[in-house]
Short mmCIF file of C-alpha atoms and ligand atoms in Angstrom, two decimals:
data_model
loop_
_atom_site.label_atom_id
_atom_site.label_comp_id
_atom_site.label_asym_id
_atom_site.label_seq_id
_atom_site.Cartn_x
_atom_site.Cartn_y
_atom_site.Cartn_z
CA UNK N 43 -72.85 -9.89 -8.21
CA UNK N 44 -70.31 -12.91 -8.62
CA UNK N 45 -73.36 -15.11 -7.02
CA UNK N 46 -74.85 -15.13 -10.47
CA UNK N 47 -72.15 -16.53 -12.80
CA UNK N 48 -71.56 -19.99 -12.84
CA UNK N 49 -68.64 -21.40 -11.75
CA UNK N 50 -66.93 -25.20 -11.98
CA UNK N 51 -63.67 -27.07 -10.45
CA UNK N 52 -62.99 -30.51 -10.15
CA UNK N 53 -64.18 -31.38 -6.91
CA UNK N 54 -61.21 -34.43 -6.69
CA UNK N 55 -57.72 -34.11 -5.80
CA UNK N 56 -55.43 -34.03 -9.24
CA UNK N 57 -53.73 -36.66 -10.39
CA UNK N 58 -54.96 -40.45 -11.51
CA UNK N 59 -57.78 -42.12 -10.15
CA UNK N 60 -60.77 -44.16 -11.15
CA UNK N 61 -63.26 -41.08 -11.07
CA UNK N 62 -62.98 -37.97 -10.58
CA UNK N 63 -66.05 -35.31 -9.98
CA UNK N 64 -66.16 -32.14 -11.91
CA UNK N 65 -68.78 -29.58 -10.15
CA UNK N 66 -71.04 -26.99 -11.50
CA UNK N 67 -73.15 -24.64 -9.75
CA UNK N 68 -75.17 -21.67 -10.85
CA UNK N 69 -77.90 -20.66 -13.34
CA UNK N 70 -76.15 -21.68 -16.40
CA UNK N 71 -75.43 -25.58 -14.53
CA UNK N 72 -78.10 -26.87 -16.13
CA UNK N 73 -77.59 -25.64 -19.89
CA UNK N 74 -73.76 -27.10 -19.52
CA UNK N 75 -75.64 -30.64 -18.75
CA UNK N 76 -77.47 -29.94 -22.05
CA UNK N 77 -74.82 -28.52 -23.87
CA UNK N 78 -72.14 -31.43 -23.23
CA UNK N 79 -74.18 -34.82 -22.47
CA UNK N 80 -76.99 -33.85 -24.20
CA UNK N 81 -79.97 -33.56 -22.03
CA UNK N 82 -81.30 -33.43 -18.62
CA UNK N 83 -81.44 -36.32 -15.77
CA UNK N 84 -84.04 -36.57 -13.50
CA UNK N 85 -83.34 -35.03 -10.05
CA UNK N 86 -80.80 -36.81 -7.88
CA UNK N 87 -80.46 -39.54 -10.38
CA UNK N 88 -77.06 -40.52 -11.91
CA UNK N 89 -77.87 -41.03 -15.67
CA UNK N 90 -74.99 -42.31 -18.00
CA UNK N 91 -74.18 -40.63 -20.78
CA UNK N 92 -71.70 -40.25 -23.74
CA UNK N 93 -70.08 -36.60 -22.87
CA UNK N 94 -69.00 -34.17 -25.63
CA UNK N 95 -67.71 -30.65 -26.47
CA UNK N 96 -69.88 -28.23 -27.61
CA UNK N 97 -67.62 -26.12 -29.42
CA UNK N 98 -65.69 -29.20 -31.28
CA UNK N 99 -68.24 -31.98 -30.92
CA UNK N 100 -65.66 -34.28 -29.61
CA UNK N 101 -66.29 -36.99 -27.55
CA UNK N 102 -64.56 -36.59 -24.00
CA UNK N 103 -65.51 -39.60 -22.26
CA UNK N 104 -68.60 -41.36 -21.24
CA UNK N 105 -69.51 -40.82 -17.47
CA UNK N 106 -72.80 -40.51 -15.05
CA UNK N 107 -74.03 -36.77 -14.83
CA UNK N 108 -76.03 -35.95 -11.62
CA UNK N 109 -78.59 -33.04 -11.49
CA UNK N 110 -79.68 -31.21 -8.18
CA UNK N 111 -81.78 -28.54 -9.08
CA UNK N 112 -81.74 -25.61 -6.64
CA UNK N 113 -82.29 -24.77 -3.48
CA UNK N 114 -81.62 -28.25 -2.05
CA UNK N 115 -78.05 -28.86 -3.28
CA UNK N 116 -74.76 -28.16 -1.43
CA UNK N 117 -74.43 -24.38 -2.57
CA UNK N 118 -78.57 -23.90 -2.36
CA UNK N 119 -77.99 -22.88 -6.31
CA UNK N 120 -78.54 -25.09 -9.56
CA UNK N 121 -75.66 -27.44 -9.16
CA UNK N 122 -74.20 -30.54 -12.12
CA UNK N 123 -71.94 -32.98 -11.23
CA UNK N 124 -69.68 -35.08 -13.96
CA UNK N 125 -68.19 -37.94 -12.97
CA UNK N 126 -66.10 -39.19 -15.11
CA UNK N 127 -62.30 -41.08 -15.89
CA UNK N 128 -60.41 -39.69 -13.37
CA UNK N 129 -57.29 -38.87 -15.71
CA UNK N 130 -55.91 -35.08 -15.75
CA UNK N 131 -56.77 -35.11 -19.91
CA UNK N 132 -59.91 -36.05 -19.61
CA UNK N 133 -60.89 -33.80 -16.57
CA UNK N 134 -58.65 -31.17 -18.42
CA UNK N 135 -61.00 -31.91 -22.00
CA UNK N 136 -64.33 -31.58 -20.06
CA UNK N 137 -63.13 -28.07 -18.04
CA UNK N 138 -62.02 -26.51 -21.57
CA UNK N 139 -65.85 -27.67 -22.52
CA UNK N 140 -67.51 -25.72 -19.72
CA UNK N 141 -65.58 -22.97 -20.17
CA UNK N 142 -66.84 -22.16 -23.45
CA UNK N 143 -69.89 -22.23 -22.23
CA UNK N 144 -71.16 -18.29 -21.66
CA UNK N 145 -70.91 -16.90 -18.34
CA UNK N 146 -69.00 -20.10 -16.94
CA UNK N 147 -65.75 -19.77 -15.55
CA UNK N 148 -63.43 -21.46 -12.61
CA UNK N 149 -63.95 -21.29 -8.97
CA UNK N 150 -62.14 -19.73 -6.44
CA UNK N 151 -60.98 -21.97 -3.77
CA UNK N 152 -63.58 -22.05 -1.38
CA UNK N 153 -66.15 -20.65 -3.33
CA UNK N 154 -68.80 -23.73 -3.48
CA UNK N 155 -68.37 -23.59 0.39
CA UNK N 156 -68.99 -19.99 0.39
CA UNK N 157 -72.23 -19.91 -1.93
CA UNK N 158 -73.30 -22.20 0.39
CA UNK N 159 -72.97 -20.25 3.29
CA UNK N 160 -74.48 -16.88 1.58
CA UNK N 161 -77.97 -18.78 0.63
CA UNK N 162 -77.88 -20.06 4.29
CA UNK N 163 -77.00 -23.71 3.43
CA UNK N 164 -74.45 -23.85 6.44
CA UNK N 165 -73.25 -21.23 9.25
CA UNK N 166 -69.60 -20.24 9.39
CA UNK N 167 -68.50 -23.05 11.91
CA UNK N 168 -70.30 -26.05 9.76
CA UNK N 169 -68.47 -24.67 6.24
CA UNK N 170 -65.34 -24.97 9.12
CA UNK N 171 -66.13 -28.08 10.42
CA UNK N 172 -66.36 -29.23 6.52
CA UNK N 173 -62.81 -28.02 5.96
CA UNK N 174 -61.53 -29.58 9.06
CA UNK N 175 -63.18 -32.71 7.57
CA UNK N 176 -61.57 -33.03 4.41
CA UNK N 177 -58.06 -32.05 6.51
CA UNK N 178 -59.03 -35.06 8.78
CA UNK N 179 -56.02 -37.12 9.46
CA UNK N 180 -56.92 -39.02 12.06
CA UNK N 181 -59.85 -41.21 13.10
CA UNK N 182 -60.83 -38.16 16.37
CA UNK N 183 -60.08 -35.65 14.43
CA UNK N 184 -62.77 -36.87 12.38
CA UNK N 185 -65.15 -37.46 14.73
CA UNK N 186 -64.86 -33.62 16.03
CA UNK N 187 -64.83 -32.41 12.47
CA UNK N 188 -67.80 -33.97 11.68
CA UNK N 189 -69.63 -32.60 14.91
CA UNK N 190 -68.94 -29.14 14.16
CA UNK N 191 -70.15 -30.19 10.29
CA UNK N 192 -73.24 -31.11 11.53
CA UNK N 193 -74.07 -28.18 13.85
CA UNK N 194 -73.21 -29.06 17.15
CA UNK N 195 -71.45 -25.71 17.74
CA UNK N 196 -74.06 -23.52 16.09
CA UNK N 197 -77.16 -24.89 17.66
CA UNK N 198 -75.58 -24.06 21.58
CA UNK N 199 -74.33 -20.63 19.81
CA UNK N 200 -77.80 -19.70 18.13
CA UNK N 201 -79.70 -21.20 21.39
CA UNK N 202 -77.30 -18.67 24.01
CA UNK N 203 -77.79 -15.95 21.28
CA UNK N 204 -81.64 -16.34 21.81
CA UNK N 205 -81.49 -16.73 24.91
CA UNK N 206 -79.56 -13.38 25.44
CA UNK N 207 -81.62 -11.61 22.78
CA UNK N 208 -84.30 -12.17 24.68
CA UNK N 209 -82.84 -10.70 28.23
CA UNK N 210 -81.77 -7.44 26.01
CA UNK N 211 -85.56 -7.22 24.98
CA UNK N 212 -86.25 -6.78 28.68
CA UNK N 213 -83.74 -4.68 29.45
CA UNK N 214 -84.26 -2.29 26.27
CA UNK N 215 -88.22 -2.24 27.95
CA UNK N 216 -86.51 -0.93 30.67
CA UNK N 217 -84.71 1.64 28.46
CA UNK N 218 -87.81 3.10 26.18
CA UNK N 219 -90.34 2.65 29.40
CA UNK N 220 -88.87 4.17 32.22
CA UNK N 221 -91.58 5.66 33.87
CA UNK N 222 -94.21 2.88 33.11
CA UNK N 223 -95.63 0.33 35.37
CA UNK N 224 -92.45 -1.52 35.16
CA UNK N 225 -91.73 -4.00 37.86
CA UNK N 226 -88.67 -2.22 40.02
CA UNK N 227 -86.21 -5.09 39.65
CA UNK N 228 -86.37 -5.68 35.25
CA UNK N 229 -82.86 -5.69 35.69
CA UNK N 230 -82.88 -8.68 38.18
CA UNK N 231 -84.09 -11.37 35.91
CA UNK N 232 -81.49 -9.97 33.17
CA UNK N 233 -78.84 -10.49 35.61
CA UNK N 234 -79.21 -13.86 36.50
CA UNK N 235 -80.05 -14.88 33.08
CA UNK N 236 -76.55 -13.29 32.29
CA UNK N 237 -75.08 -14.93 34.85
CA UNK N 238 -76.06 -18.05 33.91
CA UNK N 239 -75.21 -17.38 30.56
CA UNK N 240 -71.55 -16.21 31.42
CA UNK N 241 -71.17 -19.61 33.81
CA UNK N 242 -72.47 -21.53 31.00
CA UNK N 243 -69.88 -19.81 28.77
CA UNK N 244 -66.75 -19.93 30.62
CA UNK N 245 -67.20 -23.29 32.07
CA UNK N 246 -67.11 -24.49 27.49
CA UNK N 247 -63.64 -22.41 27.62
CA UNK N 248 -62.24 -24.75 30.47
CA UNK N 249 -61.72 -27.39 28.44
CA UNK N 250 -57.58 -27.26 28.12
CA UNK N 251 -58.00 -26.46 24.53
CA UNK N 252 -58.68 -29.59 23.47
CA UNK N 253 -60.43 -29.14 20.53
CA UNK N 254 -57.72 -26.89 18.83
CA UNK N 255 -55.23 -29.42 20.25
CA UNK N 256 -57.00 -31.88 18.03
CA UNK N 257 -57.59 -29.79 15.63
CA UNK N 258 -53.91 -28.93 14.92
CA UNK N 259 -52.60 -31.99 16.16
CA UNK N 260 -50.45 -32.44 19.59
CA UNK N 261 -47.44 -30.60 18.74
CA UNK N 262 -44.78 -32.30 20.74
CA UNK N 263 -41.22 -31.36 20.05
CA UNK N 264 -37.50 -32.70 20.60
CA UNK N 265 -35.73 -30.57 22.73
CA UNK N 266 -31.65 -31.64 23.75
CA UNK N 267 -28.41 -31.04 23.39
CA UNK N 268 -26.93 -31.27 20.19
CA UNK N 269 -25.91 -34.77 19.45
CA UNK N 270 -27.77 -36.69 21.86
CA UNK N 271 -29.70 -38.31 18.61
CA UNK N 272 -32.71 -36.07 18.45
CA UNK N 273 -32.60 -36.27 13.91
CA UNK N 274 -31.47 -39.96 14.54
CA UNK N 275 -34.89 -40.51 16.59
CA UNK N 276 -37.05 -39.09 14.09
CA UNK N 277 -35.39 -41.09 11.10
CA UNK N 278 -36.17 -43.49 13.41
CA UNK N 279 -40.27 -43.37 14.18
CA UNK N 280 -40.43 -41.84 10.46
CA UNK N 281 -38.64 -45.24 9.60
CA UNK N 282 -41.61 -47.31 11.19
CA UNK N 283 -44.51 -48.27 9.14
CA UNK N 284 -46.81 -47.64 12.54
CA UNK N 285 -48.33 -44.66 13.20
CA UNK N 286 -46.87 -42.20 11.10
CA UNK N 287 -48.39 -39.94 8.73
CA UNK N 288 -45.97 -38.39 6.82
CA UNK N 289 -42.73 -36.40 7.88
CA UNK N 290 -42.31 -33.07 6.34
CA UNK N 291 -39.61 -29.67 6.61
CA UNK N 292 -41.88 -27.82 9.14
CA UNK N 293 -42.60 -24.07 8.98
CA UNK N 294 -39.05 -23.11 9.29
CA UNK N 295 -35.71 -24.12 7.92
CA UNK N 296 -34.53 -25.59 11.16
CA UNK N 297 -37.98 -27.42 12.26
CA UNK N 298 -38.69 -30.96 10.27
CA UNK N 299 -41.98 -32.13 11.20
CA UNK N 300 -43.23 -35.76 11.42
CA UNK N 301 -47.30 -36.24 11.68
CA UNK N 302 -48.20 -39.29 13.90
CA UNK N 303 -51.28 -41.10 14.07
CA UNK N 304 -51.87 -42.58 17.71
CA UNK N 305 -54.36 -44.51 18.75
CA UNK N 306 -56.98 -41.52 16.64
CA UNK N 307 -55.01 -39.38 18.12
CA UNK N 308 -52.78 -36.73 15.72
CA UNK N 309 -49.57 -35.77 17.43
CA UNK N 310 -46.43 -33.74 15.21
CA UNK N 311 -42.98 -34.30 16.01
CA UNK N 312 -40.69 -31.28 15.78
CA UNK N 313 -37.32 -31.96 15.35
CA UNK N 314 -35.87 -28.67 16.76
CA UNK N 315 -32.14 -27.47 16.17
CA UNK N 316 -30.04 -28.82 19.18
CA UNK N 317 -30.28 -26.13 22.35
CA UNK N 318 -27.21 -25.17 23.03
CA UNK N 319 -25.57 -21.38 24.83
CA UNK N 320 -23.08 -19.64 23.02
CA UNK N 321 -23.22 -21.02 19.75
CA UNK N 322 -22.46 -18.19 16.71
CA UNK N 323 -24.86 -16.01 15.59
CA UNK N 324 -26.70 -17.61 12.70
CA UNK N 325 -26.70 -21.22 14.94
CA UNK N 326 -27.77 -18.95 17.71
CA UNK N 327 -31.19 -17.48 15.38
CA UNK N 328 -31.61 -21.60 15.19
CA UNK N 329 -31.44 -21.80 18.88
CA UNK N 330 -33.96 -18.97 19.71
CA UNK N 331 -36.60 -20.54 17.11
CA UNK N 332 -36.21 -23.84 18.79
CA UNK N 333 -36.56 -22.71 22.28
CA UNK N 334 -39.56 -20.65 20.68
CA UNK N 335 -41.19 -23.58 19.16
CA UNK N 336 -40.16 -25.83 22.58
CA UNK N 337 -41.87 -23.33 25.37
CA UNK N 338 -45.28 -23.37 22.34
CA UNK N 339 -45.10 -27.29 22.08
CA UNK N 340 -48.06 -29.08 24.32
CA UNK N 341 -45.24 -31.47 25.03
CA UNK N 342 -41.41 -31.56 25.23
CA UNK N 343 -39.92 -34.78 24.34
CA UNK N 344 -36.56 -34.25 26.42
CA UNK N 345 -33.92 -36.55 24.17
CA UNK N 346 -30.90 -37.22 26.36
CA UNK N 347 -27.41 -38.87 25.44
CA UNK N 348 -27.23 -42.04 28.22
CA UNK N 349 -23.73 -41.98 28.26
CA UNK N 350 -23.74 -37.65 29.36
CA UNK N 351 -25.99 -38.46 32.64
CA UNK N 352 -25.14 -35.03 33.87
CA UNK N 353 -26.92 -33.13 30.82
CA UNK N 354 -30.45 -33.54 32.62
CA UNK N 355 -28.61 -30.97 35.19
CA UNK N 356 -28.20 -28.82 32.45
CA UNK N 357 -31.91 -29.34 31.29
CA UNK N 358 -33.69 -28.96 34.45
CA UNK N 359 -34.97 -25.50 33.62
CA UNK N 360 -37.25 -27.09 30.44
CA UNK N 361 -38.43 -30.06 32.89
CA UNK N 362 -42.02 -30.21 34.39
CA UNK N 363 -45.16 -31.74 34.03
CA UNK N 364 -45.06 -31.27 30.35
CA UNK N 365 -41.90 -33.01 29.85
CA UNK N 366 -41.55 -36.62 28.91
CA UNK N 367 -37.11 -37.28 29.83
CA UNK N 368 -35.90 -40.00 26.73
CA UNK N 369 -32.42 -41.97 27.22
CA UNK N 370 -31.16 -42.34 24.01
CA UNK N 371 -28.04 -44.70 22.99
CA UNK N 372 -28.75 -47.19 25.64
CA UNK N 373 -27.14 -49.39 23.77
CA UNK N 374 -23.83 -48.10 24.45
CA UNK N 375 -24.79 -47.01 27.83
CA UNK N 376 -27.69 -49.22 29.18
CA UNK N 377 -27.28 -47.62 32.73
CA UNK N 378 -29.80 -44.53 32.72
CA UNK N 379 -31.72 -42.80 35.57
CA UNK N 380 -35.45 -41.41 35.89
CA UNK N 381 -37.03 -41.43 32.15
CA UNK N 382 -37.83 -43.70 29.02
CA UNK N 383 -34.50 -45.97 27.55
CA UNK N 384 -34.15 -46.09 24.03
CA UNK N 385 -31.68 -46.46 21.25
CA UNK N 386 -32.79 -44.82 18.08
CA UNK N 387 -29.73 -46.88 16.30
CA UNK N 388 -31.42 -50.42 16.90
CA UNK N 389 -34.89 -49.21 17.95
CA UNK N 390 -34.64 -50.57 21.14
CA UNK N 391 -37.43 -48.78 23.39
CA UNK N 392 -39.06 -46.83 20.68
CA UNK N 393 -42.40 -48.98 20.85
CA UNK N 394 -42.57 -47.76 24.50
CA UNK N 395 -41.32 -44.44 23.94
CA UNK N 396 -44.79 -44.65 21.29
CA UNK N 397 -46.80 -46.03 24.22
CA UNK N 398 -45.84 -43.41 26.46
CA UNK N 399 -47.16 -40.87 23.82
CA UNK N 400 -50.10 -42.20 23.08
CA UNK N 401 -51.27 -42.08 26.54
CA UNK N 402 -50.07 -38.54 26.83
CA UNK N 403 -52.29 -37.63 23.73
CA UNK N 404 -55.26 -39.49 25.46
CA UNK N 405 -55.03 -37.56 28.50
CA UNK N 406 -54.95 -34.84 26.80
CA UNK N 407 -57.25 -35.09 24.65
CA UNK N 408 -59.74 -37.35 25.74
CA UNK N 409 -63.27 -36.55 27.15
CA UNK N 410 -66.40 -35.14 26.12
CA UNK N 411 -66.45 -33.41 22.77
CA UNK N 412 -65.50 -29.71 23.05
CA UNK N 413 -67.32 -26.98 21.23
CA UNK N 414 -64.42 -24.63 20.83
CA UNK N 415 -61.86 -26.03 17.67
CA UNK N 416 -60.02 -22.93 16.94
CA UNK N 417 -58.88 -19.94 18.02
CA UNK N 418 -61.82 -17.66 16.57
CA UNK N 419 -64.54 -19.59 18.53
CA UNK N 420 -62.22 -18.87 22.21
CA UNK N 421 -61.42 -15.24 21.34
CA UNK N 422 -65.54 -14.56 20.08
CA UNK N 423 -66.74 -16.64 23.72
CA UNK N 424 -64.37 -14.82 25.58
CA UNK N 425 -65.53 -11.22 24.79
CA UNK N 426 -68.98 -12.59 25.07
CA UNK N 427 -68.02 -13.59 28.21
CA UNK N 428 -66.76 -10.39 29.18
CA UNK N 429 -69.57 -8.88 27.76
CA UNK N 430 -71.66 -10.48 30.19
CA UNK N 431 -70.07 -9.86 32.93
CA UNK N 432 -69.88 -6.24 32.48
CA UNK N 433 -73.56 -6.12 31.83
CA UNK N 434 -73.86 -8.27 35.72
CA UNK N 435 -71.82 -5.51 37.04
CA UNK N 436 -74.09 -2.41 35.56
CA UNK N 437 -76.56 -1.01 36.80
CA UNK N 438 -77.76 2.06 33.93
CA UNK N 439 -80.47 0.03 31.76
CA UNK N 440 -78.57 1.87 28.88
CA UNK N 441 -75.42 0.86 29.46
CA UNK N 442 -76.22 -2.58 30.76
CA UNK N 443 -78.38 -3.56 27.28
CA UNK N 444 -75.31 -2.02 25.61
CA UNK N 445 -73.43 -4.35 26.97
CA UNK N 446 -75.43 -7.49 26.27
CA UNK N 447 -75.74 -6.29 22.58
CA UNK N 448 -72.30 -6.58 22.10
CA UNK N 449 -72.50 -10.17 24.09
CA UNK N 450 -74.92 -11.23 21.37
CA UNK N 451 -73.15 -9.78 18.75
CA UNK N 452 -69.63 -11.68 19.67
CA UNK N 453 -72.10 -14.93 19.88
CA UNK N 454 -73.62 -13.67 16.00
CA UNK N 455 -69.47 -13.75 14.94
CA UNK N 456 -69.51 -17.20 15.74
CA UNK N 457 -72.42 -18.44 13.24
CA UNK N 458 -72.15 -15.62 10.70
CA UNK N 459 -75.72 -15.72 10.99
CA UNK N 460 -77.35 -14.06 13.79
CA UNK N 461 -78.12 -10.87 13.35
CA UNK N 462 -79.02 -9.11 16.05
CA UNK N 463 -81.62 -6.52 14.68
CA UNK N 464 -83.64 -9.87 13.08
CA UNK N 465 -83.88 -11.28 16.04
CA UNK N 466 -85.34 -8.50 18.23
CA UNK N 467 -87.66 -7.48 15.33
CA UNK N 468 -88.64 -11.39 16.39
CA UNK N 469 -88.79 -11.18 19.81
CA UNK N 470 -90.65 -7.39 20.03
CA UNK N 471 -93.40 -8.57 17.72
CA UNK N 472 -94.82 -10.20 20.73
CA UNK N 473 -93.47 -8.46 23.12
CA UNK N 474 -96.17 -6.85 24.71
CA UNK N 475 -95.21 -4.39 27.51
CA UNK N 476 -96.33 -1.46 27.28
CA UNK N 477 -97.81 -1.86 24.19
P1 LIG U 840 -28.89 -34.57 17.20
O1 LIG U 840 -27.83 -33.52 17.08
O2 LIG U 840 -29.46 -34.58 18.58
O3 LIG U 840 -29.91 -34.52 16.14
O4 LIG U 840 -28.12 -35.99 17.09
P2 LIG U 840 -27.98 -36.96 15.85
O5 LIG U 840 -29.24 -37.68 15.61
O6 LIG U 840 -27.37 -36.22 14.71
O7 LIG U 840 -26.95 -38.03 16.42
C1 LIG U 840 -25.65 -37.66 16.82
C2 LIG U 840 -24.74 -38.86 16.72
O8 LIG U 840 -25.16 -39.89 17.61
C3 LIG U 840 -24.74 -39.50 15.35
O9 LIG U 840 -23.42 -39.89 15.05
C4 LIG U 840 -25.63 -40.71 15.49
O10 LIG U 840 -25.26 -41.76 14.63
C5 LIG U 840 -25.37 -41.13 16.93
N1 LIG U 840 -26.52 -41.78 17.53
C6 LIG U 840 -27.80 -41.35 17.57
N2 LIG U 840 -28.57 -42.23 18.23
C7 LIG U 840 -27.79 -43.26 18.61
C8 LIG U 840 -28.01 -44.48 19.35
O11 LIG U 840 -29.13 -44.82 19.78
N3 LIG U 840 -26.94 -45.28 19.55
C9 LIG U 840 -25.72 -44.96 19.09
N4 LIG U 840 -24.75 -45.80 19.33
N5 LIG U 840 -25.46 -43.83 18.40
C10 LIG U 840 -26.47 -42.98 18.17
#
C-alpha cells in the first residue's frame, strides 16, 4: 500500500522567495522532525529551530517546524511542515535530508490531495475546487473555487443522493414484498419524489455553463480577414498594463493566447490565423483550426479593416448574437458603420473596446453561484437526470429501482463518496416494512 510510506515536496512554487514550505506526511513525519530539528513541537505550534542533516550533521538553515499529528491535518495522516529560506539550495539541502530518512521518498503530484481524499478529508469536487483555487486568476474565479472547496457542491449532491436512496428503499420494498400488505400505489410516492428530483436537477444544468465558463475563462477569439490588424490588436491590449494577465502561444501553433482580467472576470483572447478561402494547403490547415477554435469561442471579436467597409458582407455568415463587430484603423479611415471604432496603432477606442467586454463577461457570467464547474459534474447530472426520468416513465418495480440505482450511482460519481450499498444498509436498518 503506497498510503503507508511517507512522502514530502515542497509545497511552494520554485524559485526565490522569503519562505518556502517543505511538507511531510505519513508515519515516518514525525521521526524526520526528530531526526533533522531535533525534537518534537507541540501540536499546531510553530517552534523555531536550528535544522540539520542527519546523515552529515550539517546545518541547513534555521526555520519554524509545525507538527499536526493525525487525523486532523490536511491528508488525515501524521503530517510536518518546514518552513524555511525560501532559496532552491536550501529547500534542495533539506529534501536530500528527508530522503535519507527510511521509507521517505517524493510525492507524486497530487498525492497530498489524494491521501486526503482516501481517509475522507475532502470529496472529489472539494480536492477540485482546491485545484481550481490555487489556478485562481481572477478575483470570481476565486470566489467559485472556494465554494466548491468548501462543499457547496457536495452537500446538494450527498443531500439528492439521500434523498433518492431513500425512494429506491421503497421501491426495492416493492421488489422483495410483492404480495404483502403493500399499499397499491408504492410506486406513486417514488415517482414524484423522482420527479422532483429530476426538476431539481435539470433546472442546476440551465445555467448557460457558467461555472465552466469561469472556470476556463471566457474564451473570446479574433476572427477577420487577414490584415485587418487582428496580431496588431493583441500587441496592443497585451501592451496595456490594465487587465491583462499574461499573453501566451495557445494550444496550437497558429493560436496566441492573451489572459484578461475584467472587472473579476477571466476572459482569453485568441488570436486566430486570418480567415480567408482558397489560401494553399498548409495556410488552409491554419484556416480550418481557426474557424474551429472561432465557432468553440463563447465570443467572436469580429476585427474589421475601416477602410474595406464591404468585408462585413463577406463576414455576415460568423455574425449573431455572439459577435461583438470592431473597426480597426480608424485612424486612417474614421468613417465606419454599425460596431466598436478603434485603432490598435494609437489605441484609440481600445478602452471601450475593454468596456464592451467586460460587460459581455458580466452578462455572461454573472448571477447566482452555479454548482456545475466542469464538464464531469454536467455529464454525471445529466445521466442522473436521465436516470430519473426513465425510472418516472417505468412501471416494473424491478426495472424502475434499477433505474434509480444507477441515478444514485451517477450522483455517488460526483462526490467519490457515496456508495450506494452503505447507504441502503443505512436506510434498511430502520426500515421496517415487512419486517
Ligand atoms: P492581421 O493579419 O489581422 O493580424 O493584421 P496585422 O495586425 O498583421 O496588421 C496588418 C497591417 O495593418 C500591419 O501593417 C499593421 O501595421 C497595420 N495596422 C494594424 N492596425 C492598424 C491601425 O489601427 N492603423 C493603421 N494605420 N495600421 C494598422
Amino acid at each position: 500500500m503506497t498510503a503507508s510510506r511517507t512522502i514530502f515536496a515542497p509545497a511552494t512554487a520554485r524559485g526565490r522567495a522569503g519562505v518556502a514550505v517543505v511538507r511531510v506526511s505519513g508515519p515516518m513525519a514525525g521521526l524526520s522532525l526528530d531526526m533533522i530539528s531535533g525534537g518534537i513541537p507541540a501540536p499546531r505550534t510553530a517552534r523555531l529551530a536550528a535544522l540539520m542533516d542527519p546523515v552529515t550533521g550539517e546545518t541547513i538553515d534555521r526555520g519554524l517546524v509545525l507538527w499536526f499529528p493525525g487525523p486532523a491535518s490536511f491528508t488525515g495522516e501524521d503530517v510536518a511542515e518546514f518552513h524555511v529560506h525560501g532559496g532552491p539550495a536550501v529547500v534542495a539541502a533539506l529534501l536530500a535530508a528527508l530522503g535519507e530518512i527510511e521509507a521517505c521518498r517524493m510525492a507524486e503530484p497530487g498525492e497530498f490531495t489524494r491521501r486526503a481524499f482516501l481517509n475522507g478529508k475532502l470529496d472529489l469536487t472539494q480536492a477540485e475546487g482546491l485545484g481550481d483555487l490555487i489556478a485562481a486568476e481572477t478575483a470570481a474565479q476565486r470566489r467559485q473555487a472556494l465554494g466548491q472547496m468548501d462543499g457547496g457542491f457536495a452537500r446538494i449532491a450527498e443531500d439528492w443522493a439521500r434523498q433518492l436512496t431513500r425512494t429506491l428503499a421503497h421501491v426495492e420494498a416493492a421488489i422483495d414484498f410483492p404480495d404483502d400488505d403493500l399499499p397499491d400505489d408504492l410506486l406513486g410516492p417514488a415517482r414524484m419524489m423522482a420527479e422532483r428530483l429530476e426538476r431539481e436537477i435539470r433546472e442546476r444544468l440551465a445555467d448557460g455553463r457558467r461555472g465552466e465558463i469561469l472556470r476556463d475563462g471566457l474564451s473570446v477569439a479574433l476572427v477577420g480577414p487577414p490584415n485587418s490588424g487582428k496580431s496588431s490588436l493583441m500587441n496592443a491590449l497585451a501592451g496595456r498594463d490594465a487587465a491583462i494577465v499574461s499573453a501566451q502561444a495557445g494550444t496550437t501553433r497558429d493560436v496566441i493566447e492573451v489572459h484578461l482580467d475584467l472587472g473579476g472576470y477571466p476572459v482569453i483572447l485568441a488570436d486566430t490565423a486570418g480567415i480567408r478561402d482558397g489560401a494553399d494547403p498548409i495556410e488552409a490547415e491554419g484556416i480550418r483550426r481557426a474557424r474551429a477554435r472561432a465557432e468553440a469561442a463563447d465570443l467572436r471579436l469580429l476585427v474589421l479593416d475601416a477602410g474595406a467597409p464591404d468585408s462585413l458582407e463577406e463576414f455576415s455568415a460568423l455574425r449573431g448574437a455572439a459577435t461583438l463587430v470592431v473597426w480597426n484603423k480608424v485612424d486612417l479611415n474614421p468613417e465606419v458603420g454599425d460596431g466598436l471604432a478603434i485603432s490598435a496603432a494609437t489605441g484609440q477606442g481600445l478602452g471601450q473596446l475593454i468596456e464592451a467586454l467586460a460587460a459581455r463577461a458580466e452578462t455572461l457570467l454573472a448571477g447566482d453561484a452555479p454548482i456545475v464547474t466542469r464538464q464531469r459534474h454536467r455529464a454525471a447530472l445529466e445521466e442522473c437526470a436521465d436516470c430519473l426520468a426513465r425510472a418516472i416513465a417505468g412501471h416494473d418495480p424491478a426495472l424502475v429501482g434499477e433505474d434509480l440505482r444507477l441515478a444514485v450511482r451517477a450522483l455517488g460519481r460526483i462526490t467519490g463518496r457515496v456508495d450506494v450499498e452503505d447507504l441502503l444498509d443505512v436506510i434498511f436498518r430502520d426500515f421496517c416494512i415487512g419486517k
